[in-house]
XYZ file of C-alpha atoms in Angstrom:
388
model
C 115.167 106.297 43.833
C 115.321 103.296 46.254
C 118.902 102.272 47.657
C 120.212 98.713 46.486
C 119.615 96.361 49.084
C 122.529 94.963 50.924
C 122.782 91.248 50.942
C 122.198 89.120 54.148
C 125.512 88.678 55.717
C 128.253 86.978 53.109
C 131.939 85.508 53.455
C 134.910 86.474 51.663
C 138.235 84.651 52.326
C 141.728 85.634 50.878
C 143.740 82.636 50.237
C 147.896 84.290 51.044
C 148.728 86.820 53.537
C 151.216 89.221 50.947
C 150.567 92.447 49.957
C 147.773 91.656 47.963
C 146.112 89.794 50.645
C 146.371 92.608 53.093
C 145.374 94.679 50.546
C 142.414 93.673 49.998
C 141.395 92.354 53.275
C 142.042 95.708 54.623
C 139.966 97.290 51.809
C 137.184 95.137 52.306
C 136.687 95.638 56.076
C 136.422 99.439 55.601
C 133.732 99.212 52.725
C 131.708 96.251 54.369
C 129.807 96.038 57.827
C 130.484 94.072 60.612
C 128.354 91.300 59.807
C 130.489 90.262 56.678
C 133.128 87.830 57.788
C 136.759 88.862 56.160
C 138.983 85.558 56.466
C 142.772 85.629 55.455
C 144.309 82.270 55.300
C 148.284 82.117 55.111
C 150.997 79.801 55.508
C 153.014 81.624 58.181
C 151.863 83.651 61.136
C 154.147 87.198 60.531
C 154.036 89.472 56.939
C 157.687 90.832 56.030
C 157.476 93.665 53.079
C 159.364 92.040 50.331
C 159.673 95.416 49.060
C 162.318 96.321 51.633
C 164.237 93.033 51.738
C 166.782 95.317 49.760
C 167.216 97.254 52.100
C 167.671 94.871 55.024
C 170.761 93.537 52.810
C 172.274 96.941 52.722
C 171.945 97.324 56.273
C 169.289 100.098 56.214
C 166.399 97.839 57.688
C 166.477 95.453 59.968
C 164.307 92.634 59.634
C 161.854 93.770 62.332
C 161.619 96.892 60.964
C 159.709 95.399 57.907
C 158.289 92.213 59.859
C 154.836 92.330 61.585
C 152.668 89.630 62.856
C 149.271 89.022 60.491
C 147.621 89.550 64.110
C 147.376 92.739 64.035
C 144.567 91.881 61.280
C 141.660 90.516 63.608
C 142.105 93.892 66.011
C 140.596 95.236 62.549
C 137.866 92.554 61.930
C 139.967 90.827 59.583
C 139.779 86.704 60.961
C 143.637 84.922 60.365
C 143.938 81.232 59.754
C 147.510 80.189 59.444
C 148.794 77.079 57.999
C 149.035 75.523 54.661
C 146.562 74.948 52.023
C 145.685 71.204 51.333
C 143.164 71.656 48.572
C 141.640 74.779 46.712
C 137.698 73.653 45.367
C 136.871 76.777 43.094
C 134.098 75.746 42.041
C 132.581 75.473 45.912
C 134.748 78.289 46.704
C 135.996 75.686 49.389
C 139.623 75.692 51.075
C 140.935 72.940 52.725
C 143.620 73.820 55.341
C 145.002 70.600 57.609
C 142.004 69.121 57.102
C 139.616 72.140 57.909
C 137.330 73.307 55.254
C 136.331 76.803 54.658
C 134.014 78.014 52.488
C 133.167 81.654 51.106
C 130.750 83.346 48.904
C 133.397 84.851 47.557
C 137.309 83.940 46.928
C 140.463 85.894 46.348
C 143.381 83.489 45.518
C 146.755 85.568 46.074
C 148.684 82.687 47.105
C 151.975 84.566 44.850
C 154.910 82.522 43.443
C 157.218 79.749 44.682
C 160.884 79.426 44.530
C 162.541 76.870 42.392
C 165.986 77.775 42.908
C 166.297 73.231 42.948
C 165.851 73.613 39.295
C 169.350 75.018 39.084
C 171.663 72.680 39.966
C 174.637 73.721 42.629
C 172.926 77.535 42.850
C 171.196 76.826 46.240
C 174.829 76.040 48.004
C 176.655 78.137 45.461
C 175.699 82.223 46.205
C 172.488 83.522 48.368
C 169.805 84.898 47.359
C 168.071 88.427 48.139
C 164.752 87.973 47.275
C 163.929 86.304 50.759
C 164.453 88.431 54.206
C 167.125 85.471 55.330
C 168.750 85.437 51.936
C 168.927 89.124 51.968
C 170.088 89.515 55.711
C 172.912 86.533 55.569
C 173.847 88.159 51.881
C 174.249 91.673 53.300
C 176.160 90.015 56.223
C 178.611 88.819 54.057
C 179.292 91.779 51.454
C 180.478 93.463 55.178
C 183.065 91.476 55.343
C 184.318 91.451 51.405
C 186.831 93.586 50.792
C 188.243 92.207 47.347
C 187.803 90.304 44.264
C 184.651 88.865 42.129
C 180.872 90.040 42.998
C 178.328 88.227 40.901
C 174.599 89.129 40.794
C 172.587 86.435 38.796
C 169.054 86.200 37.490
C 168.482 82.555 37.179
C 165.704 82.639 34.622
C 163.931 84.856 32.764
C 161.015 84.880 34.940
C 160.920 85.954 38.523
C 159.432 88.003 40.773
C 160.320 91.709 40.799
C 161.742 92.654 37.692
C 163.847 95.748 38.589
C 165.100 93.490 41.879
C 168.344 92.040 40.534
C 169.394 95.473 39.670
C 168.673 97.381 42.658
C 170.712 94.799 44.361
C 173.739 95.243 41.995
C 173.623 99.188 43.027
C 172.965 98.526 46.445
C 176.163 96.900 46.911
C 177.899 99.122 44.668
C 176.845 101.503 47.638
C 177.809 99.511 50.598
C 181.474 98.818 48.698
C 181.683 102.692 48.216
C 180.847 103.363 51.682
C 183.422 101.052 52.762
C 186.233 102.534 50.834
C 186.889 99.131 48.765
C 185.005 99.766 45.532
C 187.705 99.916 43.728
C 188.706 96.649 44.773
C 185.508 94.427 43.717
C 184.906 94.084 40.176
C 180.824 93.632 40.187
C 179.236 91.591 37.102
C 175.451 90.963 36.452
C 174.544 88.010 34.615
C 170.645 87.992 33.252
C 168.860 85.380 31.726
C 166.426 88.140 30.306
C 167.526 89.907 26.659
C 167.729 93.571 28.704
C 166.636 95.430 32.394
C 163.183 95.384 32.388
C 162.400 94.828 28.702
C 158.844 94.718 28.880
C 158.669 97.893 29.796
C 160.129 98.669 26.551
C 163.422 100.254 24.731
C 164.052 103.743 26.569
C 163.594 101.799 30.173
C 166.109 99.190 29.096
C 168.415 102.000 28.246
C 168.042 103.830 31.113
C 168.743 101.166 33.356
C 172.223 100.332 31.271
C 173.068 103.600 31.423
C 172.880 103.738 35.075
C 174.642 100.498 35.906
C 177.458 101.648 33.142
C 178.196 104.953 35.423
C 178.678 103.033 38.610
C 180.676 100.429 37.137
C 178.654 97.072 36.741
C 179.195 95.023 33.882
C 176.131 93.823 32.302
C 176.072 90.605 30.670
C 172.328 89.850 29.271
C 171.067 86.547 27.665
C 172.962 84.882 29.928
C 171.435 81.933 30.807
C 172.733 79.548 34.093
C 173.050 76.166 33.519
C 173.989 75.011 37.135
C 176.873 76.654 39.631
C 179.021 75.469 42.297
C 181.528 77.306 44.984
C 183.050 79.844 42.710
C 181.729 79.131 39.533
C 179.059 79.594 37.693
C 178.367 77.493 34.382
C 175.611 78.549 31.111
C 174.118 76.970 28.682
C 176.038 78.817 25.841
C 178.859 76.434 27.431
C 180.444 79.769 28.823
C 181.876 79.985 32.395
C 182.338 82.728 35.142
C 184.246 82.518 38.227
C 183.246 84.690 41.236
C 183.713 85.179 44.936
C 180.575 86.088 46.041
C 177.201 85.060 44.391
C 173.533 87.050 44.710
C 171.239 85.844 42.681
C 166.851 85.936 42.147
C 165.665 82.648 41.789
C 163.336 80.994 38.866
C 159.836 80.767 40.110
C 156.753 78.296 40.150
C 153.250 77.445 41.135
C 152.476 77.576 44.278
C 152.408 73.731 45.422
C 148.648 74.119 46.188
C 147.185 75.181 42.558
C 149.327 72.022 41.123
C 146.014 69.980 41.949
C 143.483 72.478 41.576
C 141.212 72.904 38.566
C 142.407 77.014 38.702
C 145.847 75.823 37.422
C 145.880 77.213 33.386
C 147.743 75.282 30.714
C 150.586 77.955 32.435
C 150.483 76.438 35.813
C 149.407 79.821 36.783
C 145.798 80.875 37.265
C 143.869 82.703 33.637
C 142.046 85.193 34.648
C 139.611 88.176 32.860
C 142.487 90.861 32.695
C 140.136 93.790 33.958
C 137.812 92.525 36.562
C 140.867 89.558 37.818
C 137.725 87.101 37.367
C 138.977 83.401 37.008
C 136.617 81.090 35.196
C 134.034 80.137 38.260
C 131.599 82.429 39.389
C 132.928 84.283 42.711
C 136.132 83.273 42.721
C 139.072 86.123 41.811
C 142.986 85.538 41.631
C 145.427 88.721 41.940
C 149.379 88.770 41.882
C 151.938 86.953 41.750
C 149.842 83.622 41.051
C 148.037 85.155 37.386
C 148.915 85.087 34.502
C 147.801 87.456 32.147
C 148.773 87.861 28.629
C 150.104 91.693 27.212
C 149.902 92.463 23.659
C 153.452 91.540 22.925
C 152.417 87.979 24.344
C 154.648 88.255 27.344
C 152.956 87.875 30.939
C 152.230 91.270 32.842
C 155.151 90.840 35.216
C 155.489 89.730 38.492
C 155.223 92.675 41.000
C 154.138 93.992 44.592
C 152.818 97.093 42.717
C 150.167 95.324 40.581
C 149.527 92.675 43.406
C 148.285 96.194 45.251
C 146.058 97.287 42.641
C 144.662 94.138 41.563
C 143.829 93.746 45.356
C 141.685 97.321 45.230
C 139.976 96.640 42.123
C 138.550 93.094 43.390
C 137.794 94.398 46.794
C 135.795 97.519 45.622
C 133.470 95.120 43.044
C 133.294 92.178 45.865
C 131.859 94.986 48.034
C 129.723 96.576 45.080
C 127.989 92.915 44.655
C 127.623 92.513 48.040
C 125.681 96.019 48.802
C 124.002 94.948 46.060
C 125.521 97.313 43.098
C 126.952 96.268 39.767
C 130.710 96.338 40.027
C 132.437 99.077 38.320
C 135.876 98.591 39.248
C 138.275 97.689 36.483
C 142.497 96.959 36.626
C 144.018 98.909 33.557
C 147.057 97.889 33.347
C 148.898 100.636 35.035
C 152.065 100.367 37.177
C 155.085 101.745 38.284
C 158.509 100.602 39.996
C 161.343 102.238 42.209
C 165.118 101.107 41.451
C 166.709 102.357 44.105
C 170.332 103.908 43.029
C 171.794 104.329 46.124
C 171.015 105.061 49.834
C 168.983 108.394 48.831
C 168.327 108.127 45.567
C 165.793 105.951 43.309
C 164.275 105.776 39.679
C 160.893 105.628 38.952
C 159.321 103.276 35.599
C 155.653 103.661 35.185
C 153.272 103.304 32.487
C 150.294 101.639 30.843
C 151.671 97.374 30.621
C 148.341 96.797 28.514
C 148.950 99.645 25.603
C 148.469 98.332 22.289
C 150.485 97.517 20.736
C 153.178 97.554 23.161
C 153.406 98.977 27.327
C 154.067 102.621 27.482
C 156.360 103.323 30.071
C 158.762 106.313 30.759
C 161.314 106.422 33.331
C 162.182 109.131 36.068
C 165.997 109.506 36.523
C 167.194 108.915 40.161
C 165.836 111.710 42.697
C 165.750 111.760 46.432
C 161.621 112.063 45.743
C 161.299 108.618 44.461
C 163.448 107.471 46.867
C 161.401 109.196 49.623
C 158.188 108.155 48.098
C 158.904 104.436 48.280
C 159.864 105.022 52.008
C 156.077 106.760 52.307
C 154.522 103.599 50.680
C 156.868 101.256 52.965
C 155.607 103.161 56.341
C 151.744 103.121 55.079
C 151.935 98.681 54.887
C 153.427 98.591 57.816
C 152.066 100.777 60.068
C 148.362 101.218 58.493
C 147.629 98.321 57.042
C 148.784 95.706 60.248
């Protein structure tokens, strides 16, 4: 039986340099020859692991521990093109950066999600946030030095990135008061936006989670929707008000400025796209991430995470490099995922299931262990270190 025949030599470009980006860029140079050009276009020159931002704001990174410059990419064949996107043409597969076009046979949009935290009024001078590595590292600097009173963790909206994040950060600190010998002096509260922890992963998650936060002392307000904030106080739109002394918070998230213009933008914002093969509607062109949006059963979006970013990333590289050599891509995304809420320093839970089950996801929950823990340590050290 005669091989497939490999196509002359093609171009794929990746359009954002986070973990799906590197994902897949990485992927692709190990299945494809030389003569197929791998181009990564991001905004910023260095990749930080927003996995580990946590971690940084408990003190247990430091921000070049998780920081690496994109780089390290071309030593692997990989061609880097930093600054911003001007204009996305999908159905050219063209990119316009500062005026430069760039075209490729084939496109993977990861471009991920934008922070609106201006859509809260007050909240940006009000608290800091954690889910950036300067949030997280001024944040953590200033839970060193508090020793008493009010500790809010907020979740602006009810969409974000990293569902489980908010969380983890609430029992992060818990840890770095305990270690610190004040605990007992900080009352910690989280406020959520969303109905309960990670409610799309269903019931016994949501419980779970509770259950953990009750034992270490966090009140849990959910539903709780801010309205705007200012130094020490926080206002919602049930007309409620809570005072603090310290504010954390995830912010709501948009777009990315450069599909605002772009005919990939869905009635969403976000970018529709076949839920299995992460096809959007022109021919080549693929979207993974943050930057999707992709309907479950329960008609809530598959949520934001680094985890499905990753797998997405895999699944599009291994059918890009299928068509290229001239196969029929096989490679599908099913809807599997899994997170780590960290508990403490050593400890971490583990939620993973099937997000597309019908007629629900079907997710179960691993109570904290020092293997979970460990494991999301293994997966840190494997980006950083194999991937850059």
């Amino acid at each position: 039986m005669a091989r497939p025949k490999e196509s002359a030599a093609k171009s794929v470009v990746i359009l954002g340099g986070g973990i799906g980006g590197i994902a897949a860029a990485n992927r692709l140079r190990r299945r494809l020859g030389s003569q197929h050009r791998i181009t990564i276009i991001n905004r910023y020159p260095e990749f930080s692991f927003a996995a580990s931002y946590l971690w940084v704001m408990s003190g247990q990174r430091k921000p070049s521990q998780i920081t690496r410059p994109l780089a390290g990419l071309q030593r692997r064949g990989i061609e880097l093109v930093i600054g911003s996107i001007d204009e996305i043409d999908p159905i050219n597969r063209k990119v316009t950066v500062q005026g430069t076009e760039i075209t490729g046979d084939h496109l993977i949009v990861s471009l991920g999600a934008d922070y609106s935290t201006a859509s809260i009024p007050g909240l940006d001078q009000a608290g800091m946030t954690f889910a950036t590595l300067k949030g997280a590292e001024a944040l953590g600097s200033s839970i060193a030095g508090f020793d008493r009173g009010k500790l809010v963790i907020l979740t602006a909206a009810p969409l974000y990135r990293c569902p489980a994040a908010p969380y983890e950060a609430a029992l992060l600190i818990d840890a770095m008061l305990r270690r610190k010998g004040v605990r007992g002096q900080v009352d910690i509260e989280l406020h959520a936006a969303e109905p309960a922890p990670l409610a799309l992963a269903g019931s016994n998650v949501s419980d779970a989670v509770k259950e953990i936060l009750r034992q270490h002392s966090i009140d849990y307000y959910p539903s709780h929707q801010v309205a705007s904030a200012e130094t020490g106080r926080i206002s919602f739109t049930d007309g409620e008000t809570e005072k603090f002394d310290l504010l954390g918070y995830m912010p709501p998230i948009k777009p990315p400025s450069a599909l605002s213009t772009s005919a990939l933008a869905g009635s969403t914002g976000w970018i529709d796209v076949d839920p299995n093969s992460l096809l959007t509607q022109f021919p080549g062109v693929y979207a993974i991430g943050d930057n999707t949006n992709i309907p479950l059963k329960i008609a809530k979006p598959l949520p934001r995470a680094g985890v499905f970013a990753h797998s997405q990333a895999l699944v599009v590289a291994d059918n890009i490099a299928s068509t290229i050599k001239g196969n029929s891509p096989t490679a599908t995304f099913d809807g599997h995922g899994g997170c780590f809420l960290e508990s403490d320093f050593h400890r971490a839970s583990y939620a993973s299931g099937n997000f597309y089950a019908d007629p629900s996801p079907k997710v179960k929950t691993k109570p904290p262990s020092r293997r979970s823990h460990l494991a999301k340590v293994v997966f840190e050290y494997n980006v950083m270190r194999r991937w850059l």
